[in-house]
Coordinates of C-alpha atoms in Angstrom, one line a residue:
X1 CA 118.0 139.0 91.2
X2 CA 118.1 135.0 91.6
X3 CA 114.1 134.0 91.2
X4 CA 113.5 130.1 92.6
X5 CA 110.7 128.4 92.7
X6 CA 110.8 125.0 94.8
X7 CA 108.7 122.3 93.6
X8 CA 106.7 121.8 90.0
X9 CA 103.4 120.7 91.0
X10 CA 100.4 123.1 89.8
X11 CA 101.6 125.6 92.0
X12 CA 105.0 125.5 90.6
X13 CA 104.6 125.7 87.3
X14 CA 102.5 128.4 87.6
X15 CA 104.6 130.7 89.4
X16 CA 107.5 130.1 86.8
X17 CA 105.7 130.5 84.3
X18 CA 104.5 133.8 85.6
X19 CA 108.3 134.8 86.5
X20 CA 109.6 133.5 82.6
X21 CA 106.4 135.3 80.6
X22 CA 107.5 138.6 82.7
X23 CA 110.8 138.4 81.0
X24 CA 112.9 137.4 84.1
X25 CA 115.0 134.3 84.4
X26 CA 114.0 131.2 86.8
X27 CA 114.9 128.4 88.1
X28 CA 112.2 125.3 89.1
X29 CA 113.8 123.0 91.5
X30 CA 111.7 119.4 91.6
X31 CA 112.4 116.4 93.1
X32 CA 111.1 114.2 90.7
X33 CA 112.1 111.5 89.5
X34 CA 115.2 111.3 91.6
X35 CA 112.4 110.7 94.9
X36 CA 108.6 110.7 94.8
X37 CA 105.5 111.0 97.7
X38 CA 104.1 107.8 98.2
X39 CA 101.2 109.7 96.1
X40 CA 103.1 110.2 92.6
X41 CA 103.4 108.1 90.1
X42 CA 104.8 110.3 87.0
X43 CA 107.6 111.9 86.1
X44 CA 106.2 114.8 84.6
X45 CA 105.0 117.8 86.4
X46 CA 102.1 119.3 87.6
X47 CA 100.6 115.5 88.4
X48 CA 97.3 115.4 89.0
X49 CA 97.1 112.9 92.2
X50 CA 93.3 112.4 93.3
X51 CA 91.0 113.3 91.0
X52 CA 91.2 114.3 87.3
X53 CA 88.0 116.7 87.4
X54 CA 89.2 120.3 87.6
X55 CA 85.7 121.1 88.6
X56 CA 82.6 123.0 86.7
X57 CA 83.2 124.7 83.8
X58 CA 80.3 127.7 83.9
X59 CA 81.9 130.8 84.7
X60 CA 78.8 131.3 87.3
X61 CA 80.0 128.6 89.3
X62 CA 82.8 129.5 91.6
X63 CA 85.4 126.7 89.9
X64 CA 84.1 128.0 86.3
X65 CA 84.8 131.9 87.9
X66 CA 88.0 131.0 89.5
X67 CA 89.6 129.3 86.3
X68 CA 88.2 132.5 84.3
X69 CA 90.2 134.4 86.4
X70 CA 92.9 132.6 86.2
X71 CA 93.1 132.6 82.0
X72 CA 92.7 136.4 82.2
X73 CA 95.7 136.4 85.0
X74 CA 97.8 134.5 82.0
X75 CA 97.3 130.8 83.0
X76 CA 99.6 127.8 82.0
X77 CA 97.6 125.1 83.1
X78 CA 93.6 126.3 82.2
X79 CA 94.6 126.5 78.3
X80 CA 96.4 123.0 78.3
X81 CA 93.4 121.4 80.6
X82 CA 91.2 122.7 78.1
X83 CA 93.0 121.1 75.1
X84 CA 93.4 117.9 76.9
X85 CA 89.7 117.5 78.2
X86 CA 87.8 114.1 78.3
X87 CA 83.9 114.5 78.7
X88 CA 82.5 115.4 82.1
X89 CA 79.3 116.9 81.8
X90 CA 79.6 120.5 82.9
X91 CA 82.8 120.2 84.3
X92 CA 86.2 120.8 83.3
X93 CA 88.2 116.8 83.1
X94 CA 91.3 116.1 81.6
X95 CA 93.3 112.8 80.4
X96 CA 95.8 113.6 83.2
X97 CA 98.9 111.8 81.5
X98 CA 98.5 114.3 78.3
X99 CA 97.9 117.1 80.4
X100 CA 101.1 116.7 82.9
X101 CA 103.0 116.2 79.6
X102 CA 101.9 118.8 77.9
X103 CA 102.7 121.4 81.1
X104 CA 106.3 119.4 81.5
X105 CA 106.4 120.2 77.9
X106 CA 105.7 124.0 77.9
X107 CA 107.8 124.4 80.9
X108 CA 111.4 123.0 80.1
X109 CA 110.8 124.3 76.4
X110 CA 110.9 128.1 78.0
X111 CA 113.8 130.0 77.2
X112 CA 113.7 131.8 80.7
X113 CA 113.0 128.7 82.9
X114 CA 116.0 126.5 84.1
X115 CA 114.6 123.1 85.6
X116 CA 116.9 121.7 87.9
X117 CA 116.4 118.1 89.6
X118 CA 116.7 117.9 93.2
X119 CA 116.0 117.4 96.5
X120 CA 116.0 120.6 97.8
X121 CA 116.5 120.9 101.2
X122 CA 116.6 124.4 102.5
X123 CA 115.0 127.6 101.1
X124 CA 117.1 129.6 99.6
X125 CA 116.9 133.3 101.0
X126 CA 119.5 135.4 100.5
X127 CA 120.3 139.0 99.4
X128 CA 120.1 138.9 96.2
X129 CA 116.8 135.8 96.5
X130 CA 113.5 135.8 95.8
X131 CA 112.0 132.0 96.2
X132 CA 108.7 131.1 96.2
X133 CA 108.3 127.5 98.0
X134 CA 105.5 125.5 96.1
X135 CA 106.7 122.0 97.6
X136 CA 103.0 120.2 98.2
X137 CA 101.2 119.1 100.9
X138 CA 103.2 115.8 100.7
X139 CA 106.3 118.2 102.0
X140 CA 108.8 115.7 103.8
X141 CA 112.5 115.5 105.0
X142 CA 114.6 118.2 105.8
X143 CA 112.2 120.7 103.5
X144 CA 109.8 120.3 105.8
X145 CA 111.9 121.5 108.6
X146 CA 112.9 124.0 106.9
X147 CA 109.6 125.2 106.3
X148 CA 108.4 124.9 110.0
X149 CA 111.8 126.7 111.2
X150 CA 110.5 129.2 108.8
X151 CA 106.7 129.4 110.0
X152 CA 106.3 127.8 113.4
X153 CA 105.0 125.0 112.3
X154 CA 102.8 122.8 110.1
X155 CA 99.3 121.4 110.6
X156 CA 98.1 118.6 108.9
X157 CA 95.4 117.1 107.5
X158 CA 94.7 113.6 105.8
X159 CA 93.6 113.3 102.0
X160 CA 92.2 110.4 100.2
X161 CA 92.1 109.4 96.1
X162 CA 88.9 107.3 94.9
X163 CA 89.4 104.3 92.7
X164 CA 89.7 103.4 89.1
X165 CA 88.0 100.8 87.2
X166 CA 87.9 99.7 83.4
X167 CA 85.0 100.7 81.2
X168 CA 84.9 97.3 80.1
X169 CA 84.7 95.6 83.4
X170 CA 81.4 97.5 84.3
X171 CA 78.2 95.3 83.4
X172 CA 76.1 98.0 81.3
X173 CA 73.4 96.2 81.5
X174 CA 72.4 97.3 85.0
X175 CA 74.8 100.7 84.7
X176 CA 73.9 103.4 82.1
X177 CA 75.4 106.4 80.9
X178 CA 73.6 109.8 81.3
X179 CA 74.7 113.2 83.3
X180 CA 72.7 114.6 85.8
X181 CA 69.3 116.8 84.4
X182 CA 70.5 115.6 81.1
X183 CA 73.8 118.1 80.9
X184 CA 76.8 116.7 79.2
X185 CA 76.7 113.2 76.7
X186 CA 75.7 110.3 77.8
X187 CA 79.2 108.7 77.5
X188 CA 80.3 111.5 80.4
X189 CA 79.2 109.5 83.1
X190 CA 78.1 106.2 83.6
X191 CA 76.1 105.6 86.6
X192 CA 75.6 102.2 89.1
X193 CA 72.1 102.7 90.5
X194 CA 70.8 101.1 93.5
X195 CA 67.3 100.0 94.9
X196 CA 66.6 100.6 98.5
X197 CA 67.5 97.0 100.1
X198 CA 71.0 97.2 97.7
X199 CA 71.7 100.5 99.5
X200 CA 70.9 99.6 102.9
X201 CA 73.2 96.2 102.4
X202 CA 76.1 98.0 101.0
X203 CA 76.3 100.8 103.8
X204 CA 75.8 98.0 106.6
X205 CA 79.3 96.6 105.0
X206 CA 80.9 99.5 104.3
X207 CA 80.9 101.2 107.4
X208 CA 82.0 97.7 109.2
X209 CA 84.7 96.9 106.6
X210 CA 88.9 97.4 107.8
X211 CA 90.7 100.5 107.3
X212 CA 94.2 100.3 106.0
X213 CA 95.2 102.8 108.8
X214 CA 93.6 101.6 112.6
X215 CA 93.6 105.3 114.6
X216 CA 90.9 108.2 113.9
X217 CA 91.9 111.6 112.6
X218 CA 90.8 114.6 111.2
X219 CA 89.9 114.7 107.2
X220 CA 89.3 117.7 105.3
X221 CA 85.3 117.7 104.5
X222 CA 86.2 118.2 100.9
X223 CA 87.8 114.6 101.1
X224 CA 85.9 112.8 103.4
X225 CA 86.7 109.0 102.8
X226 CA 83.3 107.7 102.0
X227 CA 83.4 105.0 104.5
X228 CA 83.7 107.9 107.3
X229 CA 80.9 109.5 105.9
X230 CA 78.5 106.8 105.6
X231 CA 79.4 106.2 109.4
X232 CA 77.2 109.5 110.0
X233 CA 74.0 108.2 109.5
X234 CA 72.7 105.5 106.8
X235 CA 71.7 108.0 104.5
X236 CA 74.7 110.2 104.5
X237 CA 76.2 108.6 101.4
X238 CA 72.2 109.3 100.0
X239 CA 72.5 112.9 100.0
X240 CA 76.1 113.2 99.2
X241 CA 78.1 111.7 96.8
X242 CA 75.4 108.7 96.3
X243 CA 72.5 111.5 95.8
X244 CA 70.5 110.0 92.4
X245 CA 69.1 113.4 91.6
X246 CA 69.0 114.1 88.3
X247 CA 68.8 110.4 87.0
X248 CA 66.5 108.7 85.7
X249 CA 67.5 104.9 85.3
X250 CA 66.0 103.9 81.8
X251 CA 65.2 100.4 82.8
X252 CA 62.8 101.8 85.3
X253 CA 61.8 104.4 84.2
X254 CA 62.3 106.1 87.7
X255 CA 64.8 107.9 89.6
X256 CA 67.2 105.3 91.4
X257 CA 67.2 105.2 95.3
X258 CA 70.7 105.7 95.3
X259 CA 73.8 106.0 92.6
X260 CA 77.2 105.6 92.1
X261 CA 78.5 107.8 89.3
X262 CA 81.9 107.0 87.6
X263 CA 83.2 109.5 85.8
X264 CA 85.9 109.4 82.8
X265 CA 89.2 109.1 83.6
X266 CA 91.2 109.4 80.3
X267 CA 90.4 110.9 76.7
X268 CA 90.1 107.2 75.5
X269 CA 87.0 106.5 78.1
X270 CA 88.7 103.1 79.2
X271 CA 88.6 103.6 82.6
X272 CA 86.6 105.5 84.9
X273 CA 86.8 106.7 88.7
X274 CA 84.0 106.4 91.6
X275 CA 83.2 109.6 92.5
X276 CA 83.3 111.0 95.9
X277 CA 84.7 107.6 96.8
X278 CA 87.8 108.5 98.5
X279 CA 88.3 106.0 101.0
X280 CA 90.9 104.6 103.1
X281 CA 89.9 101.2 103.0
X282 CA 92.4 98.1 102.6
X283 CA 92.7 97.0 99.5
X284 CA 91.1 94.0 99.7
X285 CA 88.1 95.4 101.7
X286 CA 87.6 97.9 98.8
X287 CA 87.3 94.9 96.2
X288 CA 85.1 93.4 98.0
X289 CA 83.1 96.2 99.6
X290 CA 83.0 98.3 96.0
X291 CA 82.5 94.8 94.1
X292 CA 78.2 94.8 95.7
X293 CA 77.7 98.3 93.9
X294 CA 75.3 97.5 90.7
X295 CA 77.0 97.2 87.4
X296 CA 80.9 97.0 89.3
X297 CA 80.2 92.8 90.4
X298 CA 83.1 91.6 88.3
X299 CA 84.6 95.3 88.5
X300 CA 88.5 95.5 87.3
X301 CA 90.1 97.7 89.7
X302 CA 93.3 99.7 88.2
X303 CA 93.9 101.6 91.0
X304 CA 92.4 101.6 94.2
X305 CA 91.9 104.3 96.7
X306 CA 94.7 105.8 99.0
X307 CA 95.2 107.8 101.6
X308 CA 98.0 110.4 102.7
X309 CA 99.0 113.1 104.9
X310 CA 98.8 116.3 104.0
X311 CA 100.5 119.5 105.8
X312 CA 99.8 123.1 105.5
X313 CA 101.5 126.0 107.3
X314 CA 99.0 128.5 109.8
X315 CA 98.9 130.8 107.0
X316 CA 97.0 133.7 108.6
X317 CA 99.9 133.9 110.6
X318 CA 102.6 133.4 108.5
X319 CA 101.5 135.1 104.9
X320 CA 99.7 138.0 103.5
X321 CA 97.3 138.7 101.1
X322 CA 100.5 138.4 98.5
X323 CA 101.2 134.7 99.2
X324 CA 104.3 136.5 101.3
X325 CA 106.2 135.5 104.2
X326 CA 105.5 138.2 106.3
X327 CA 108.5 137.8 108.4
X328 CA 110.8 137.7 105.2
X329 CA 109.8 139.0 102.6
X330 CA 112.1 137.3 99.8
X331 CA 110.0 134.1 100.2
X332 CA 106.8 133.3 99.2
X333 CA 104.6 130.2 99.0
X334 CA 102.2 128.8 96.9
X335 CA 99.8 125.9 96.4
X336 CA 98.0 123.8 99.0
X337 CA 100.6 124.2 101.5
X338 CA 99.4 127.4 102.1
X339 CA 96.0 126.1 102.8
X340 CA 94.1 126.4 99.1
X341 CA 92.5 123.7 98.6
X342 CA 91.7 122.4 95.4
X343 CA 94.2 121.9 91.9
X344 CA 93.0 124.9 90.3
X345 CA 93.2 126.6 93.7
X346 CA 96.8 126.0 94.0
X347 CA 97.5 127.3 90.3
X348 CA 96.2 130.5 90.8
X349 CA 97.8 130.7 94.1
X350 CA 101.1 130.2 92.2
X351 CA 100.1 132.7 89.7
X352 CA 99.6 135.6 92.3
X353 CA 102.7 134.3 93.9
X354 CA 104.7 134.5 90.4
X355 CA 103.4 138.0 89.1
X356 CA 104.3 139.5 93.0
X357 CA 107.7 137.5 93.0
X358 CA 109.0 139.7 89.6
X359 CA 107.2 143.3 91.1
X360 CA 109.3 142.5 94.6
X361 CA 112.5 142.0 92.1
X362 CA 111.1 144.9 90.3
X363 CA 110.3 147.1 93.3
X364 CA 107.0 147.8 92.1
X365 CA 103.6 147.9 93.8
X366 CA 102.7 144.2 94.7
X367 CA 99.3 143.0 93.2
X368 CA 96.5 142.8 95.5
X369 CA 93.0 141.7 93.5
X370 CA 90.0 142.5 95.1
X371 CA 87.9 140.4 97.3
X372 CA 85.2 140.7 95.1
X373 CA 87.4 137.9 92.5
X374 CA 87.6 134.4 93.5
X375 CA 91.0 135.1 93.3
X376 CA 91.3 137.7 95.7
X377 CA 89.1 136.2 98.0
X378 CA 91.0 132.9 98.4
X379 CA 94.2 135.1 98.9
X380 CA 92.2 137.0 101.8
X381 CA 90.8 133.8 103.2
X382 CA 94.5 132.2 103.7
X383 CA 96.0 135.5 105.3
X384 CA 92.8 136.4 107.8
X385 CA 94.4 136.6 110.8
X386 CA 90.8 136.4 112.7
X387 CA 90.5 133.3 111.9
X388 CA 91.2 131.2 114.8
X389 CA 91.1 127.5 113.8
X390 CA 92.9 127.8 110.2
X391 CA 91.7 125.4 107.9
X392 CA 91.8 124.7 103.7
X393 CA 89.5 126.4 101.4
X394 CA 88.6 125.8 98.1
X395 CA 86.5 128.2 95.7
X396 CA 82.7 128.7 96.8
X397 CA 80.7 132.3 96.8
X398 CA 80.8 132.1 100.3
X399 CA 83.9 133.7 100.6
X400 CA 82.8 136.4 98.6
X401 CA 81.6 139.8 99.7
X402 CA 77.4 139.6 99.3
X403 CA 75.6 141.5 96.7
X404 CA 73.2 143.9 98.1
X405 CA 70.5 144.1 97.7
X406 CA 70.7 140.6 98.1
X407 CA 69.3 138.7 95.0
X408 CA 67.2 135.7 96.3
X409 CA 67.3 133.4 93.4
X410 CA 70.7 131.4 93.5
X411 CA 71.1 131.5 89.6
X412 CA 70.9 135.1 89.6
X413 CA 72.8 135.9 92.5
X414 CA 75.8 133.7 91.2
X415 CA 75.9 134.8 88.0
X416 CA 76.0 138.7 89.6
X417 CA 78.7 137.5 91.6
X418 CA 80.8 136.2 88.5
X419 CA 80.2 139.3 86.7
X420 CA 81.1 141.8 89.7
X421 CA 84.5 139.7 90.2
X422 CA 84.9 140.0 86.1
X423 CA 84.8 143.5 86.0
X424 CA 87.0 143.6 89.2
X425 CA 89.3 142.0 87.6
X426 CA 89.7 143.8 84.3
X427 CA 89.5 147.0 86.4
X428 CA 92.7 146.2 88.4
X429 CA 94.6 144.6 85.6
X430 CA 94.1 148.1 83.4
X431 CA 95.6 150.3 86.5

């Protein structure tokens, strides 16, 4: 049996990994360097585009649960974030140039894994096949028509990145470092707080500064470019990714109306990222929009926010609960083009997609994890065909079966969650 797996994003390398640990030969077609989105910059795999926050860390949250899943599913990627982590508070942030080299590292050193580069541009499914397509929402070029000969179709969605300063451009005389409620150092974050009048100038320019791209269109919430959110109401931004809960600026003494948190963006704290600051602003607009937040007047600006389209196919009516083409079996997909959304997401859509590829070669019973694990329930969530406007998902206890009797305090009622998909889990992995 010929296993292929098309692409070596998160995804990717996840499912090949999967295929090689079983034992079985596998080859990872990616495109890199030979052509590259307008989103990548590396050469290395499993490039970490937007953000570099894998998300919280807890195992009662629903990214701390999912990633605990995934380690107990045989992860490549959680072990190798975890060694390459750069402090975030609570959650879970890597250097992402050490932790793409250290994946690109473990992958072509595998005895079982053959990495071929190309531009693949056709899946391949025959007889003897079993592929697993982990191309990226980025999918382009005759892959992509391959892919919606295969499934009917693509939607799309927009997705935007947040820019990057220095540490040493931010004025820490107004800024300060602290994480919310005190969790985390106070080198995790550093925060640009604003006064009432600060806030209510910077929104009046930011929701009247240019766009880089003219026409409207749909952005998944997850993403929303902040200038589209702010346009909601004045105090949007406030409650969202501006909220100042959990600060206190020590200058005042008091909690800040409003606050910009940057967070770390390498292991060496010299730059930082705005976050929740997508935006799909021009570039100049963003200098000199981003420039009035406190602390970021003389800002250096390494990277500045993008934006780019993303597709996905109509999963629930194209896959199963396996990650499987329903109509052909021998294929599989993985990672946000199914309609995850989220890195770690992605990962442990490839490793479902990996473990089921080798029991299909195998002609064993495929894996199906309960929908009481994050897992399971992101796999359920992709393939519900009652679902009538298909959209992503990322990890969130709402997509988990309720405890009953329901348990009122949120705290406790997560933590139960966590547990009951833990011991879910483990149950189905001693069958």
């Amino acid at each position: 049996m010929n296993f292929n797996v098309i692409g070596a994003g998160l995804a990717g390398v996840e499912a090949a990994w999967q295929i090689a640990e079983s034992g079985c030969n596998v080859t990872l077609w990616e495109q890199k360097p030979l052509k590259k989105s307008p989103a990548h910059k590396s050469d290395n795999f499993a490039e970490l585009v937007c953000s570099n926050s894998l998300k919280a860390s807890r195992v009662d949250s629903a990214a701390g649960l999912l990633k605990e899943e995934m380690v107990r599913l045989g992860s490549l990627t959680v072990p190798i974030a975890r060694e390459c982590a750069v402090a975030a508070g609570g959650a879970l942030a890597v250097d992402r140039d050490l932790f793409s080299k250290a994946v690109t590292e473990k992958i072509k050193n595998h005895k079982n894994i053959t990495v071929k580069t190309a531009e693949v541009q056709s899946i391949p499914k025959g007889e003897n096949d079993i592929t697993i397509v982990a191309t990226g929402p980025l999918t382009d070029g005759a892959m992509s028509e391959a892919v919606q000969e295969l499934c009917g179709g693509c939607l799309s969605f927009y997705d935007a990145a947040a820019p990057i300063v220095t540490a040493e451009s931010v004025d820490m005389s107004i800024a300060f470092g602290a994480s919310r409620y005190g969790r985390g150092g106070e080198d995790d974050y550093i925060n640009c707080p604003f006064n009432k009048e600060q806030y209510e100038s910077f929104i009046k320019e930011l929701v009247n500064a240019e766009g880089a791209v003219l026409h409207d269109f749909d952005v998944y919430e997850g993403c929303m470019p902040i200038e589209k959110l702010a346009k909601r109401g004045e105090d949007a931004p406030r409650f969202g990714p501006m909220k100042p809960v959990g600060l206190i600026n020590p200058s005042t003494g008091k909690r800040p109306w409003a606050a910009v948190q940057l967070r770390r963006e390498n292991s060496k704290g010299t730059m930082f990222n705005l976050v929740g600051f997508q935006t799909n602003l021009k570039f100049g607009e963003q200098k000199r929009v981003f420039s009035m937040i406190p602390g970021l007047e003389n800002a250096e600006f390494v990277r500045y926010g993008v934006m780019h389209r993303n597709s996905f196919i109509d999963s629930p009516r194209v896959l199963n609960r396996f990650y499987q083409v329903k109509a052909m079996p021998n294929v599989f997909f993985a990672g946000q083009i199914t309609g995850v959304e989220g890195y770690m997401e992605s990962a442990s859509s490839g490793i479902i997609a990996g473990i089921n590829a080798v029991r299909l070669g195998q002609g064993r019973e495929l894996l199906e994890l309960p929908k009481e694990t994050m897992t399971g329930a992101l796999a359920d969530y992709i393939s519900d065909e009652t679902v009538k406007s298909f959209q992503p998902m990322g990890a969130n206890f709402g997509i988990l079966p309720p405890i009953e009797p329901k348990i009122r305090d949120k705290k406790e009622r997560y933590a139960a969650l966590a547990q009951r998909a833990l011991a879910e889990l483990e149950r189905e992995m001693c069958k």
